[in-house]
Amino acid sequence: MKLYIIGAGPGDPDLITVKGLKLLQQADVVLYADSLVSQELVAKSKSGAEVLKTAGMHLEEMVGTMLERMREGKMVVRVHTGDPAMYGAIMEQMVLLKREGVDIEIVPGVSSVFAAAAAAEAELTIPDLTQTVILTRAEGRTPVPEFEKLTDLAKHKCTIALFLSATLTKKVMKEFISAGWSEDTPIVVVYKATWPDEKIVRTTVKDLDDAMRTNGIRKQAMILAGWALDPHIHDKDYRSKLYDKTFTHGFRRGVKSE
């Protein structure tokens, strides 16, 4: 028995990988997170495939359904939003499935963090400004480990991408400021990146909560924070070594500056 876990990408049905789409079109049974995955994408399943929504299922119910169909000899795919590795809750599914002898193949997808960066026309790692991106979430009803509090992570002053934090913006503001961030540090919020109703909001640490409230954003938002999101970054002279004509690397010999 084998289960395919496919990353559907952030929303735009064209952003699934070629491999993921091929598997979707071959599957006899498709289970998908209907609260997040595009219906247009799921409609690409083959004619006659059994398509099951999982938003209303609990873990054991969902895994039991997968096992039942696989034992019937059917090809089963599980479709997750974005990339399954980020807040995909796939490990708990895999634990139960592996106990039953199921082989698993994971097909990565485009994460919402990269779709949001693309929508914002942003490079998250700017030479001489920041070379690190932290992917995390604010602490809400679900706690975070002791050494992963946002205040502590933010002390690195690098780019931070916040998943699952749209309702916690007051807390986010407080923790950024506690970590020493200036109130005018740029933030870009991308609501439903790549969906038809995508919305991009540019704001600052100081105005984050007001901006979210004004735009009615309280879910399905990626929050990108840090000076890499400076709206005027394109007017500044940050350059990589990669394309510096004086820099020698394995494919090009640098030339001396005149």
Coordinates of N, CA and C in Angstrom, one line a residue, residues 101-248:
G101 N 1.8 -0.4 7.7 CA 2.7 -0.8 6.6 C 2.5 0.0 5.4
V102 N 2.0 1.2 5.5 CA 1.8 2.0 4.3 C 3.1 2.7 3.9
D103 N 3.5 2.7 2.6 CA 4.6 3.5 2.1 C 4.1 4.9 1.8
I104 N 4.9 5.9 1.9 CA 4.4 7.2 1.7 C 5.4 8.0 0.8
E105 N 4.9 8.7 -0.2 CA 5.7 9.6 -1.0 C 5.1 11.0 -0.9
I106 N 6.0 11.9 -0.5 CA 5.6 13.3 -0.4 C 6.1 14.1 -1.6
V107 N 5.1 14.8 -2.2 CA 5.5 15.7 -3.4 C 5.4 17.1 -2.9
P108 N 6.5 17.8 -2.8 CA 6.5 19.2 -2.3 C 5.7 20.2 -3.1
G109 N 5.3 21.3 -2.5 CA 4.5 22.3 -3.2 C 5.0 23.7 -2.9
V110 N 4.5 24.7 -3.6 CA 4.9 26.1 -3.4 C 4.3 26.5 -2.1
S111 N 5.1 26.9 -1.1 CA 4.6 27.4 0.1 C 4.0 28.8 0.0
S112 N 3.0 29.1 0.8 CA 2.4 30.5 0.8 C 3.5 31.6 1.2
V113 N 4.5 31.2 1.9 CA 5.5 32.2 2.2 C 6.2 32.7 0.9
F114 N 6.4 31.8 0.0 CA 7.1 32.2 -1.3 C 6.1 32.8 -2.3
A115 N 4.9 32.4 -2.2 CA 3.9 33.0 -3.0 C 3.6 34.4 -2.6
A116 N 3.6 34.6 -1.2 CA 3.5 36.0 -0.7 C 4.6 36.9 -1.1
A117 N 5.9 36.4 -1.0 CA 7.0 37.1 -1.4 C 7.0 37.5 -2.8
A118 N 6.5 36.6 -3.7 CA 6.4 36.9 -5.1 C 5.4 38.0 -5.3
A119 N 4.2 37.9 -4.6 CA 3.2 38.9 -4.8 C 3.7 40.3 -4.4
A120 N 4.5 40.3 -3.3 CA 5.1 41.6 -2.8 C 6.3 42.0 -3.6
E121 N 6.7 41.3 -4.6 CA 7.9 41.6 -5.4 C 9.1 41.7 -4.5
A122 N 9.2 40.8 -3.6 CA 10.3 40.9 -2.5 C 11.3 39.8 -2.6
E123 N 12.5 40.1 -2.4 CA 13.6 39.1 -2.1 C 13.7 39.1 -0.6
L124 N 13.6 38.0 0.0 CA 13.6 37.9 1.5 C 15.0 37.9 2.1
T125 N 16.0 37.7 1.2 CA 17.4 37.7 1.7 C 18.2 38.7 0.8
I126 N 18.5 39.9 1.4 CA 19.1 41.0 0.8 C 20.6 41.1 1.2
P127 N 21.6 41.0 0.3 CA 23.0 41.1 0.7 C 23.2 42.4 1.5
D128 N 24.0 42.2 2.6 CA 24.4 43.3 3.5 C 23.3 43.8 4.3
L129 N 22.1 43.2 4.2 CA 20.9 43.7 5.0 C 20.4 42.5 5.9
T130 N 20.0 41.4 5.2 CA 19.6 40.2 6.0 C 19.9 39.0 5.1
Q131 N 20.4 37.9 5.7 CA 20.7 36.7 5.0 C 20.0 35.5 5.6
T132 N 19.0 35.8 6.4 CA 18.3 34.7 7.2 C 16.8 35.0 7.1
V133 N 16.0 33.9 7.0 CA 14.6 34.0 7.1 C 14.1 33.0 8.1
I134 N 13.3 33.5 9.1 CA 12.7 32.6 10.1 C 11.2 32.4 9.7
L135 N 10.9 31.1 9.6 CA 9.5 30.8 9.3 C 8.9 30.3 10.7
T136 N 7.9 31.0 11.2 CA 7.3 30.6 12.5 C 5.9 31.1 12.6
R137 N 5.3 31.1 13.7 CA 4.0 31.6 14.0 C 3.9 32.2 15.4
A138 N 3.0 33.1 15.6 CA 2.8 33.7 16.9 C 2.2 32.7 17.8
E139 N 2.4 32.8 19.1 CA 1.8 31.8 20.1 C 0.4 32.2 20.4
G140 N -0.5 31.3 20.1 CA -1.9 31.6 20.5 C -2.4 30.5 21.4
R141 N -3.5 29.8 21.0 CA -4.1 28.7 21.8 C -3.1 27.5 21.8
T142 N -2.4 27.4 20.7 CA -1.4 26.3 20.6 C 0.0 26.9 21.0
P143 N 0.6 26.4 22.1 CA 1.9 27.0 22.5 C 3.0 26.7 21.6
V144 N 4.1 27.5 21.7 CA 5.3 27.2 21.0 C 6.4 26.8 22.0
P145 N 7.4 26.0 21.6 CA 8.4 25.6 22.5 C 9.1 26.8 23.2
E146 N 9.6 26.5 24.4 CA 10.1 27.6 25.3 C 11.2 28.5 24.6
F147 N 12.0 27.9 23.8 CA 13.1 28.7 23.1 C 12.7 29.2 21.8
E148 N 11.4 29.2 21.4 CA 11.0 29.7 20.1 C 10.0 30.8 20.3
K149 N 10.0 31.5 21.4 CA 9.1 32.6 21.5 C 9.4 33.7 20.5
L150 N 8.4 34.4 20.0 CA 8.7 35.3 18.9 C 9.6 36.4 19.4
T151 N 9.5 36.9 20.6 CA 10.4 37.9 21.1 C 11.9 37.5 20.9
D152 N 12.2 36.2 21.3 CA 13.5 35.7 21.2 C 14.0 35.6 19.7
L153 N 13.1 35.0 18.9 CA 13.5 34.9 17.5 C 13.7 36.2 16.8
A154 N 12.9 37.2 17.2 CA 12.9 38.5 16.5 C 14.2 39.3 16.9
K155 N 14.9 38.9 17.9 CA 16.2 39.5 18.3 C 17.2 39.4 17.3
H156 N 17.1 38.4 16.3 CA 18.0 38.3 15.3 C 17.9 39.4 14.2
K157 N 16.8 40.1 14.2 CA 16.6 41.2 13.3 C 16.7 40.8 11.8
C158 N 16.3 39.6 11.5 CA 16.3 39.1 10.2 C 14.8 39.2 9.6
T159 N 14.6 38.7 8.4 CA 13.3 38.6 7.9 C 12.5 37.5 8.6
I160 N 11.3 37.8 9.0 CA 10.4 36.8 9.7 C 9.1 36.7 8.9
A161 N 8.8 35.4 8.6 CA 7.5 35.1 8.0 C 6.6 34.4 9.0
L162 N 5.4 35.0 9.2 CA 4.5 34.5 10.2 C 3.3 33.8 9.6
F163 N 3.2 32.5 9.8 CA 2.1 31.7 9.4 C 1.0 31.8 10.5
L164 N -0.2 31.6 10.2 CA -1.3 31.3 11.2 C -1.3 32.3 12.4
S165 N -1.1 33.6 12.0 CA -1.0 34.6 13.0 C -1.9 35.8 12.8
A166 N -2.8 35.7 11.9 CA -3.6 36.9 11.5 C -4.5 37.4 12.6
T167 N -4.8 36.6 13.6 CA -5.7 37.1 14.7 C -4.8 37.5 15.9
L168 N -3.5 37.5 15.8 CA -2.6 37.7 16.9 C -1.7 38.9 16.7
T169 N -2.2 39.9 15.9 CA -1.3 41.0 15.5 C -0.9 41.9 16.6
K170 N -1.8 42.1 17.6 CA -1.4 42.9 18.7 C -0.2 42.3 19.5
K171 N -0.3 41.0 19.6 CA 0.8 40.2 20.3 C 2.0 40.3 19.4
V172 N 1.9 40.2 18.1 CA 3.1 40.3 17.2 C 3.8 41.6 17.4
M173 N 3.0 42.7 17.3 CA 3.5 44.1 17.5 C 4.3 44.2 18.8
K174 N 3.7 43.7 19.9 CA 4.3 43.9 21.2 C 5.6 43.1 21.2
E175 N 5.7 41.9 20.7 CA 6.9 41.1 20.8 C 8.0 41.6 19.8
F176 N 7.6 42.1 18.7 CA 8.6 42.7 17.8 C 9.3 43.9 18.5
I177 N 8.5 44.8 19.1 CA 9.0 46.0 19.8 C 9.8 45.5 21.0
S178 N 9.4 44.5 21.7 CA 10.2 44.0 22.9 C 11.5 43.5 22.5
A179 N 11.6 43.0 21.2 CA 12.8 42.5 20.7 C 13.8 43.6 20.1
G180 N 13.3 44.8 20.2 CA 14.1 45.9 19.8 C 13.9 46.4 18.3
W181 N 12.8 45.9 17.7 CA 12.5 46.4 16.4 C 11.9 47.8 16.5
S182 N 12.3 48.6 15.5 CA 11.7 50.0 15.5 C 10.3 49.9 15.0
E183 N 9.5 50.9 15.4 CA 8.1 50.9 15.0 C 7.9 51.1 13.5
D184 N 8.8 51.6 12.8 CA 8.7 51.8 11.4 C 9.2 50.7 10.5
T185 N 9.6 49.6 11.2 CA 10.0 48.4 10.4 C 8.9 48.0 9.5
P186 N 9.3 47.7 8.2 CA 8.2 47.4 7.2 C 7.7 46.0 7.4
I187 N 6.4 45.9 7.1 CA 5.7 44.6 7.1 C 4.8 44.6 5.8
V188 N 4.7 43.4 5.2 CA 3.8 43.2 4.1 C 2.9 42.0 4.5
V189 N 1.6 42.3 4.5 CA 0.6 41.2 4.7 C 0.0 40.8 3.4
V190 N 0.0 39.5 3.1 CA -0.6 39.1 1.8 C -1.7 38.1 2.2
Y191 N -2.9 38.5 1.9 CA -4.1 37.8 2.1 C -4.4 36.9 0.9
K192 N -4.5 35.6 1.1 CA -4.9 34.6 0.1 C -4.0 34.8 -1.2
A193 N -2.7 34.6 -0.9 CA -1.7 34.8 -2.0 C -2.1 33.9 -3.2
T194 N -2.1 34.5 -4.4 CA -2.3 33.8 -5.7 C -3.8 33.5 -5.9
W195 N -4.7 33.7 -5.0 CA -6.1 33.5 -5.2 C -6.7 34.7 -6.0
P196 N -7.8 34.6 -6.6 CA -8.4 35.7 -7.3 C -8.7 37.0 -6.4
D197 N -9.0 36.7 -5.2 CA -9.2 37.8 -4.2 C -8.0 38.2 -3.4
E198 N -6.8 37.9 -3.9 CA -5.6 38.2 -3.1 C -5.6 39.7 -2.8
K199 N -5.1 40.0 -1.6 CA -4.9 41.4 -1.2 C -3.5 41.6 -0.6
I200 N -2.9 42.7 -0.9 CA -1.5 43.0 -0.4 C -1.6 44.3 0.4
V201 N -1.2 44.2 1.6 CA -1.3 45.4 2.5 C 0.2 45.7 3.0
R202 N 0.6 46.9 2.7 CA 2.0 47.3 3.2 C 1.8 48.2 4.4
T203 N 2.5 47.9 5.5 CA 2.3 48.6 6.7 C 3.6 48.6 7.5
T204 N 3.6 48.9 8.8 CA 4.7 48.9 9.7 C 4.4 48.1 10.9
V205 N 5.4 47.9 11.8 CA 5.1 47.3 13.1 C 4.1 48.1 13.8
K206 N 4.3 49.4 13.9 CA 3.4 50.2 14.7 C 1.9 50.1 14.2
D207 N 1.7 50.0 12.9 CA 0.4 50.1 12.3 C -0.2 48.7 11.9
L208 N 0.5 47.6 12.3 CA 0.0 46.3 11.8 C -1.4 46.0 12.1
D209 N -1.7 46.1 13.4 CA -3.1 45.7 13.8 C -4.2 46.6 13.2
D210 N -3.9 47.8 13.1 CA -4.9 48.8 12.5 C -5.1 48.4 11.0
A211 N -4.0 48.1 10.3 CA -4.0 47.8 8.9 C -4.8 46.5 8.7
M212 N -4.6 45.5 9.5 CA -5.3 44.3 9.4 C -6.8 44.5 9.6
R213 N -7.1 45.3 10.6 CA -8.5 45.5 11.0 C -9.2 46.3 9.9
T214 N -8.5 47.3 9.4 CA -9.1 48.2 8.3 C -9.4 47.4 7.1
N215 N -8.5 46.4 6.8 CA -8.7 45.6 5.6 C -9.5 44.3 5.8
G216 N -10.0 44.1 7.0 CA -10.8 43.0 7.3 C -10.1 41.6 7.2
I217 N -8.8 41.6 7.5 CA -8.0 40.4 7.4 C -7.9 39.7 8.7
R218 N -8.4 38.5 8.9 CA -8.3 37.8 10.1 C -8.0 36.3 9.9
K219 N -7.7 35.9 8.7 CA -7.4 34.5 8.4 C -6.7 34.5 7.0
Q220 N -6.1 33.3 6.7 CA -5.4 33.1 5.5 C -4.5 34.2 5.0
A221 N -3.7 34.7 5.9 CA -2.7 35.8 5.6 C -1.3 35.4 6.0
M222 N -0.4 35.7 5.2 CA 1.0 35.6 5.4 C 1.6 36.9 5.8
I223 N 2.2 37.0 7.0 CA 2.8 38.3 7.4 C 4.3 38.2 7.3
L224 N 4.9 39.1 6.4 CA 6.3 39.1 6.1 C 6.8 40.4 6.8
A225 N 7.8 40.3 7.6 CA 8.3 41.4 8.4 C 9.8 41.5 8.3
G226 N 10.3 42.8 8.3 CA 11.7 43.0 8.3 C 12.1 44.0 7.2
W227 N 13.4 44.5 7.2 CA 13.8 45.5 6.3 C 13.9 45.1 4.8
A228 N 13.9 43.8 4.6 CA 13.9 43.3 3.2 C 12.6 43.6 2.6
L229 N 11.5 44.0 3.4 CA 10.2 44.4 2.8 C 10.1 45.9 2.7
D230 N 11.2 46.6 2.8 CA 11.2 48.1 2.7 C 10.6 48.4 1.3
P231 N 9.5 49.2 1.2 CA 8.9 49.5 -0.1 C 9.8 50.3 -1.0
H232 N 10.9 50.8 -0.4 CA 11.9 51.6 -1.3 C 13.2 50.8 -1.5
I233 N 13.1 49.5 -1.2 CA 14.3 48.7 -1.3 C 15.0 48.7 -2.7
H234 N 14.1 48.9 -3.7 CA 14.6 48.9 -5.1 C 15.4 50.1 -5.4
D235 N 15.3 51.2 -4.6 CA 16.0 52.4 -4.8 C 17.4 52.4 -4.1
K236 N 17.6 51.3 -3.4 CA 18.9 51.3 -2.6 C 19.9 50.4 -3.3
D237 N 21.1 50.5 -2.9 CA 22.2 49.9 -3.7 C 22.7 48.7 -3.0
Y238 N 21.8 47.7 -2.8 CA 22.3 46.4 -2.2 C 22.6 45.5 -3.4
R239 N 23.8 44.9 -3.4 CA 24.2 44.1 -4.5 C 24.9 42.8 -4.0
S240 N 24.6 41.7 -4.7 CA 25.2 40.4 -4.3 C 26.6 40.3 -5.0
K241 N 27.4 39.4 -4.4 CA 28.7 39.1 -5.1 C 28.5 38.3 -6.3
L242 N 27.4 37.6 -6.4 CA 27.2 36.6 -7.5 C 27.4 37.3 -8.9
Y243 N 26.8 38.5 -9.1 CA 26.9 39.2 -10.4 C 27.8 40.4 -10.4
D244 N 28.6 40.5 -9.3 CA 29.6 41.6 -9.3 C 30.7 41.2 -10.3
K245 N 31.0 42.1 -11.2 CA 32.0 41.8 -12.2 C 33.4 41.6 -11.7
T246 N 33.7 42.1 -10.5 CA 35.0 41.9 -9.9 C 35.2 40.6 -9.1
F247 N 34.1 39.9 -9.0 CA 34.1 38.7 -8.1 C 34.3 37.5 -9.0
T248 N 35.3 36.7 -8.6 CA 35.6 35.4 -9.3 C 34.9 34.2 -8.6

